[in-house]
Amino acid sequence: MPARPEVVFAGTNGGALDRVEDYEAAGGFRALAKARAMAPDDVIAELEVSGLRGRGGAFFPTGRKWAFVPKPEQLAKPHYLVVNADESEPGTFKDREIILRVPFRFLEGCLIAAYAIQSQHVFVYIRGEYEREFEVLRDALEAMRKRDLLGEITVVLHRGAGAYICGEETALLESLEGRRGQPRTKPPFPAIAGLYAAPTAVNNVESITTVTSVLELGAAEYATLGVENSTGTRVFSLSGDVVTPGNYELPHGITLRELIYDVGGGVPGGRDLKAIIPGGSSTAILTASEIDTPLDFDSLVKAGSSIGSAGVVVIDDRCCMVQLGIRVSQFYEHESCGKCTPCRVGTRWLTQILQKIEDGRSSQADLDLLLSVCDRILGKCLCPLGDSDAIAVASYVDRFRDEFQAHIETGRCPLGGDSSLEGILAPSAQHERHLHEVVHA
Amino acid sequence: MPDLVTLTVDDRQVEVPKGTGLVEAAQAAAIEIPVFCYEPRLGPPVGACRMCLVEIEGMPKLQAGCTLTAQDGMVVRTAATSASAAEGQESTLEFILVNHPLDCPVCDKGGECPLQDLTFRYGPGSTRMSFSKLTFDKPIPVSPLIALDRERCILCYRCTRFSEDVAEDGLLIARNRGAQSEIATFEDEPYRSPFSGNVIELCPVGALTSTLYRFEARPWDIQNVPTVCTGCSVGCNVSATIREGKVKRILSRNHPEIDRGWLCDKGRFTYPHLRATDRITTPLRRGPKGLEEITWDGALDSAEAMLREAEGGIVTALSGSETSEIAYALGRLLREGLGAHSAVLPEATSDALDAFRLPLSAIAEAELLVVVGDDPVVERAPIVDLWIKEAGRRGADVVTCSPTGTVQTQPGGGAELCRELSEPRNRLGRRLRRAARAVLIWSGPGGGGGARIAELAHDLGFDGKPGCGAFHLPATPNARGAAEAWSVAADQDEIDVDHVKLLVVSGDDAAAAPSVRSLAERADAVIVMTMFHELAGGWADLILPATAALERDGTTMNLEGRIQRLRRAVLSPCPDELTWISKLAERFDVDISPHAAGVFAKLAERLFRDLSLDEIGLHAPLPPRHAYETPAAATTPAPTPLPTPTDVHFVGELRLQRYQPLFSGPAVDRVPELSFQRPPREVELSAADANRRGIASGDAVLVRSNGTSVELRASVNRKLVDGVARVAAEHAADLHPSVEVLKS
Amino acid sequence: MTTAIYSRVQKLRKQYPEPTSAVLPALRLAQEEHGGWLPPEALREVADALDVTPAFCLSIASFYDQLRLEPVGRHLVEVCTNVSCALAGAQQVVEAFERGLGISAGTTSADGGFTLGTVECLGGCGWATVVAIDNRHRLRVQAEDVAGIIEELHAREA
Ligand SMILES: Cc1cc2nc3c(=O)[nH]c(=O)nc-3n(C[C@H](O)[C@H](O)[C@H](O)COP(=O)(O)O)c2cc1C
Ligand code: SF4
Ligand code: FES
C-alpha cells in the first residue's frame, strides 16, 4: 500500500470537515491569517516555491499565473479571482468531493488567493448540476460571513447551466459575463483582460484548496511531497472497471499499478485490464502494458499522454475500442460550442466515421480518413476541446489498431455485441432524432 | 509619424504602423491571408472560422492570422510558403464544405462569393464526406426583406456580431450549440432593425439574401453605379446595381468618414418606389373634368402663365431633397426671373456650424457626447446612431437629453437645455468645456437647433479645439445645399408674401407635408412637382412629374456640410427637372444650363470657391472649418422654416410628442416589404402615467384631444419622461398638442 | 408572476458588476417559475427584467443543456451515459427506466408525469451509475434499483 499523506483532505479522517467550528478546531483559517500577515507578493513567491501547478488540466504553475496579474498600481481596474468549479471532464469528480468534505479549506484558499492578487471580488463558477455542492458552499459562506471572515471581499457563487465548454477558462468568463459560453482567442490572457476585461486569475477548486495547505504547511514542506516538476499530492478520481472506485489523494508519481491495484483493488471479477485513460477523457489512452507509468506530468508526457485532470478510467477486456471512440466523440460533438469550424464540424464527422466502422460498413479508406480528420482538427481549433476529441480518438486507433482493423476486415465488432459499451445511448444521439436529414448524393 | 514595425511575410519584408493587424500587414506586402469571419468593422477579431491559419516563427501551432497584430521582427508564412499553413487552410475549407450545399448555380451570391472564390483557389477538388449533409427548410424568412438559406451558412457569426455589436439590437442571434448552432430570430419574429440589410452584405456566402434581389440578376450582367443615398441627411455612399436599365439593389460603398460601409434599410430598400404603379410620367393640368394629361409644351405654357399672373405673390415650398443644382435653378428662375418670391423649407438651416465641423467618424472618437433634441437620432440620421453606439462601446460618455434620454426633458425643451449648458456653473457644461474630444448633436425638432447648437459650441469654447465639434441633424437630405443654392441664386432679398397667389411645391416631401398642404389652402393656385399622383391629385392645379435621386446627376450637401456627387443610375421616365426649368427660364430671360455639371459650375463659382466635380471624386473630402460668425451676422437671405408642432402652446394633461419615423414618406409608402419596419399603431406612456390611468402595455386606449380622438395600443416606456404621450406622426392624425389618454 | 420575476431579477443583477451577468440565474429562476422549462413568455419576462431582448435570452438559453425550451414532465429523470457510467451498466439503467416508465429516452410521458433522458458526465464517475432525479443525484444506481425509484416517485406524486 503506498503512503497516503493527506493535504487537501487533511484532518477529515475519511469524513467531512463541513462545520465551521470543527474546521476551526482543526486549525482552520490559520493559513489565511498567515497570508494576511505577509505582503501579497510574498504569498505569490511562497506559491512559486511550493511548485504547485494547476489541477484543472493545464498544469500551469499557480504562483506564476498570479504573478502575471498586474498590480493595482499598474492597472487601475477591479481585479477578480474566478474559481473554476465547473468540473465536467468525463472521469473527473474530485472537485465535488473537495467542496463537500472541506468547503472551508476551499473558501479559505479563495480568500488567500484574492489577497495575493489584491482582488476584492471572488466568483465561484460551479457547474449547474452540482445542487448539493452549491448548497454546502452557500451555507459555508454564510457561516464565514457571520464570523466576519470575509472582510471586504465579496464571494459570489455563480451557477452554470450545463455546458462542458464553460470549464475552459475564457468560455467560463464569457458565460459569467452573461453570454454564450464560447472561448475567446488568446491573447489577451485573462490575467491581463479577463472578467469584464479586467485582470483576472482563474483557478481550479483543487488548486485553490491546495493553496490553503501550502500556506499552512509551508511551501518547502509541501514541495517535499510528490516528484520533481509535479510536487505535492493530487486527488485522483478513479472510476470504470475497478473494484473500489472513488477519489484518492496520493502524492504525484505513484504508478498506475499502485493506484489501480493497491488502492483500487484491481479489476473486478478477475477480468483482464485492457486500457487506462489516465487524465480524463481528453487524454490519450494507455494500454495494460503501460501500467507501471508513474502518475506525474513528465512521465505521462513521456508515455504520449497527459495527466490532465487526474481522472483515471480503468477499462477491462469487455470494452470495444471503436465503441469507446464513438462514445467519447459523441461527448465532444455534443459539447462543442460551435464557434470554430474544425471543432464544430470535425467532432461530428469523427463520430460518423467511427459509427460506420462499428457498423461494419467501412473500408480501409475510412480508417485513413478518420486519422486524417483527427489531424485536420488537431492544432487548428480555437480552444483545446476539438483537439481533445482528436487526441483521444487517434490514440485509440494508435494503441488498438488491430481492433479497428478487425472491424474493417470482418465487417463486424470482434466483441460480437458483448461489449460493455454496446448500445449505449448518448445525449447527442437523442437529439439527432430531431434533426431533419436527407440523403445527399 | 506613427511607430513602425518591420515584419517578414512569405520572405517579403514589409513596414507597417504599429498596431496594424496581420491581415492588413500581409496585404501591404501584396499577400492575401484569406478570411471569412474577420471583419474589423464588427469589433475585435473572434478567430472563429480558422480560414486565416498561418505559421509564425517561434510559435508551435498554426495561428489564426486575423487575431494577431504585426510585431517587429515577426516572421510569417502563409499557405504560399508553408506546407503546414497550406494544410491548415485546406483543412478549414474542407470542414466548411462538409455541410455546404455547393448550390452555386442557383445562389444569388454565385459569382461574387468569397467562399466560391476561396474554394476555387485553395479548396480540395473532391469531397471525402460521404454522410448526409445537414439540411433545413428553405428559405427561412428572417424578415420580409431577408431570406436565410440555413444550409449555406458557414457560421462565421458576422451577422449576429453585427446585430449584437454594431446595431446593438440583439435580434439576430445564434441559437443552440455545436453542430446544431444556427442563425435565428426570436420565435419567428422578423429581424426588425433599421440596419438589418447590412447582414446581407456581410454574409460571405449566400446564406442571407435580399428578398428584393433574390433571383433577379447574375453578377456578370449587372453594372454598379457609384452614387450617394438621399434617404436622410447623412449621405451614405452607395452603389446602385443596374440590370437592363433598372435598379436591382443598393449596396454600400464604404466612405470611412461618413458611413463606414453601413447603410440603413431605408437607403437600401426603397429603390422599388422608382417603379411604383402610381408614378406620374406626364404633366397633368386641372381642367373642368379634373386633372388631365397634357403635353410638356402645354405644361410649360401653363406654368409660364401661372407664374406671370402671380408675379409678386409666389411662395416656393422646397423639400430639402432637391439636388443643389435643382434648388439653384429654381432660385434663378423664381428669384431672378420673377423678382418677387419667397421660399419655405421644412426646417431652418445654419452655416454657423461649419466653424465646428468634424467628420461623422469623429463621433466614435469622442470622450463625451451630448445629444439634445426630441427626435431619436436613429429616426433622423440612422448612421449617426451607429457612430454614437460605437463611441459608447469605446467608452465615451453618451448623454442624451430628450423625453426618453438619460437626461429627461419635456418635448421642445432642447433650446432651454442648451442655454443651461452654456451657463458657467452647469456641471455637464463644465465637463464639455474641459473635454478635449466632445461632440454636440442637435436632433430636432426644428432647425433653429443648428444655429443654437453652434452658439452653444462657441460658448463652450469649441472654436479652437480640433477634437470638439457640433452637428445638426436636419430632417431632410439636402436642406443646407438647397437653402444655400436658393440663397445665392440671385441678389434680391426674400419678401414676406401676405397673399399667396401661387404656391410652387418642389418635390414629394414638401407635397406630403401637412404644413405645406395648409399653405396650399391659402393659395390661389398651386404647381406641384411630384413623382406620385396621390400626393397632389386633390389640390394641385398643375402637376409636373418629378425624378428620384437615383435618376439625377448633381450634388447634395450632407449634414457635415460635405458636398457629394449624385450620379444618374437609371434614366427617368420623364424629362428631369433641370431640362424643363432651363426651358421655362428661357421664357423669363434667365439662362440656366439643362445639365447638372453646367449648373454646378455656376453654383461652385458663387458658393463653393470654384470646387470642381473632379475634386469631389468618388469619396468626397470634408471642407475645412470656417471661422464662427454669430447667426445674426450671417446676412444671406434664407428660406423660412415651417412651424413645428412643439412651437404650439400646450395646455392639457399630457403633451403629445409626434415624431417622424425613419420609415415614412412617399418612397417608403410604396415598398410593401418595408411596411413591417413602420412604427406600430401605439402610444407610448411613462410607467407613472400609465399606472395612474390603470393602463398596461398592450391595452387598447383612446388618445383624445379637443374634438378629435384616435384609438391606439398603449406601450409603457420605462425611459419616457412623465407627462408625455409619444405617437408616430402617421398615427397621430389631427391630434392637438394637448391630449388625454383613456382606456377604451 | 411577471412582476415577481422582475423584482427578484433586479436583486440578482446587483450581485454583479455588470447586470447581464445575471442572465443565467435569471433564466434559472424563470424556469422554476414556469414548471421546469422556458416558454417564450418566460424569455420575454427575463428580457424585460434585464433590459435585453428575448432573442438574446433565447441565444443564451439554447446554449445550455439545463435550460429547456420544451416542456418537461413533473419529474425529470436523467441518466448519465458517459464512459464510466456506461462501463458500470448505464444502458441497462436507461432501459429499465424506459420499461418502467413506458417511454423512450428523450421523451416525456403522455400524462406529463415524467421526462426521461440521457445526459453527459454528471461528475460522479466513481459512484456509477449516476441518475439525476429532479436534479438531485442518485449514486450507484443499478438496473435492479429502478423499479423502486419509480415507485418512490409515483408515491411522491400521490
Ligand atoms: C474544454 C476544456 C474544459 C475544461 N474544463 C475544466 C473544468 O471543468 N475545471 C477546471 O478546473 N478546469 C477546466 N479546464 C482548464 C481551464 O481552462 C483552466 O486551465 C483551469 O481552470 C485553470 O486552473 P488551474 O490553473 O488551477 O488548473 C478546461 C479546459 C478546457 C480546454
Ligand atoms: S448567415 Fe452568413 S453571416 Fe451569418 S453566420 Fe452564417 S455565413 Fe456568417
Ligand atoms: S478569418 Fe481568422 S478565424 Fe476567421
Tab-separated table of N, CA, C and O and ligand atoms in Angstrom, chain B residues 148 152-160 172 183 199 202-205 207-208, ligand 2:
chain	number	residue	atom	x	y	z
B	148	LEU	N	-33.116	33.488	-45.361
B	148	LEU	CA	-31.972	32.718	-44.850
B	148	LEU	C	-32.015	31.303	-45.416
B	148	LEU	O	-32.977	30.570	-45.206
B	152	ARG	N	-26.551	26.924	-46.295
B	152	ARG	CA	-25.382	27.574	-46.888
B	152	ARG	C	-24.523	28.278	-45.837
B	152	ARG	O	-23.397	28.662	-46.104
B	153	CYS	N	-25.102	28.462	-44.664
B	153	CYS	CA	-24.425	29.234	-43.622
B	153	CYS	C	-23.164	28.524	-43.153
B	153	CYS	O	-23.166	27.322	-42.902
B	154	ILE	N	-22.076	29.265	-43.042
B	154	ILE	CA	-20.815	28.672	-42.569
B	154	ILE	C	-20.518	29.085	-41.126
B	154	ILE	O	-19.419	28.894	-40.631
B	155	LEU	N	-21.498	29.669	-40.462
B	155	LEU	CA	-21.383	30.075	-39.063
B	155	LEU	C	-20.128	30.908	-38.776
B	155	LEU	O	-19.343	30.605	-37.892
B	156	CYS	N	-19.976	31.945	-39.564
B	156	CYS	CA	-18.882	32.885	-39.319
B	156	CYS	C	-19.289	33.912	-38.266
B	156	CYS	O	-18.466	34.656	-37.777
B	157	TYR	N	-20.579	33.948	-37.947
B	157	TYR	CA	-21.131	34.856	-36.930
B	157	TYR	C	-20.964	36.335	-37.268
B	157	TYR	O	-21.021	37.173	-36.375
B	158	ARG	N	-20.757	36.631	-38.551
B	158	ARG	CA	-20.673	38.057	-38.893
B	158	ARG	C	-22.021	38.734	-38.656
B	158	ARG	O	-22.091	39.844	-38.139
B	159	CYS	N	-23.082	38.059	-39.070
B	159	CYS	CA	-24.406	38.687	-38.989
B	159	CYS	C	-24.825	38.910	-37.543
B	159	CYS	O	-25.347	39.960	-37.190
B	160	THR	N	-24.578	37.915	-36.699
B	160	THR	CA	-25.010	38.067	-35.310
B	160	THR	C	-24.120	39.062	-34.581
B	160	THR	O	-24.573	39.778	-33.697
B	172	LEU	N	-30.846	39.373	-34.054
B	172	LEU	CA	-30.415	38.250	-34.886
B	172	LEU	C	-29.368	37.506	-34.071
B	172	LEU	O	-28.345	38.073	-33.699
B	183	ILE	N	-28.388	30.327	-37.116
B	183	ILE	CA	-28.749	31.733	-37.035
B	183	ILE	C	-30.270	31.813	-36.957
B	183	ILE	O	-30.974	31.105	-37.673
B	199	VAL	N	-26.572	42.882	-42.914
B	199	VAL	CA	-26.133	41.499	-42.745
B	199	VAL	C	-26.073	40.777	-44.093
B	199	VAL	O	-25.330	39.825	-44.258
B	202	LEU	N	-22.736	41.568	-45.344
B	202	LEU	CA	-21.687	40.985	-44.511
B	202	LEU	C	-21.534	39.494	-44.740
B	202	LEU	O	-20.451	38.938	-44.622
B	203	CYS	N	-22.622	38.833	-45.047
B	203	CYS	CA	-22.598	37.376	-45.189
B	203	CYS	C	-21.649	36.985	-46.317
B	203	CYS	O	-21.822	37.398	-47.450
B	204	PRO	N	-20.625	36.187	-46.005
B	204	PRO	CA	-19.625	35.861	-47.022
B	204	PRO	C	-20.070	34.723	-47.934
B	204	PRO	O	-19.317	34.300	-48.807
B	205	VAL	N	-21.272	34.220	-47.701
B	205	VAL	CA	-21.821	33.180	-48.573
B	205	VAL	C	-23.237	33.614	-48.924
B	205	VAL	O	-23.656	34.709	-48.582
B	207	ALA	N	-26.023	32.779	-47.674
B	207	ALA	CA	-26.996	32.348	-46.665
B	207	ALA	C	-28.044	33.416	-46.402
B	207	ALA	O	-29.220	33.126	-46.239
B	208	LEU	N	-27.624	34.664	-46.375
B	208	LEU	CA	-28.564	35.753	-46.141
B	208	LEU	C	-28.690	36.543	-47.437
B	208	LEU	O	-27.711	37.112	-47.919
D	2	SF4	S1	-25.672	33.583	-42.093
D	2	SF4	FE1	-23.863	34.266	-43.239
D	2	SF4	S2	-23.100	35.928	-41.953
D	2	SF4	FE2	-24.450	34.734	-40.621
D	2	SF4	S3	-23.138	33.155	-39.627
D	2	SF4	FE3	-23.988	32.241	-41.494
D	2	SF4	S4	-22.404	32.545	-43.035
D	2	SF4	FE4	-21.979	34.007	-41.383
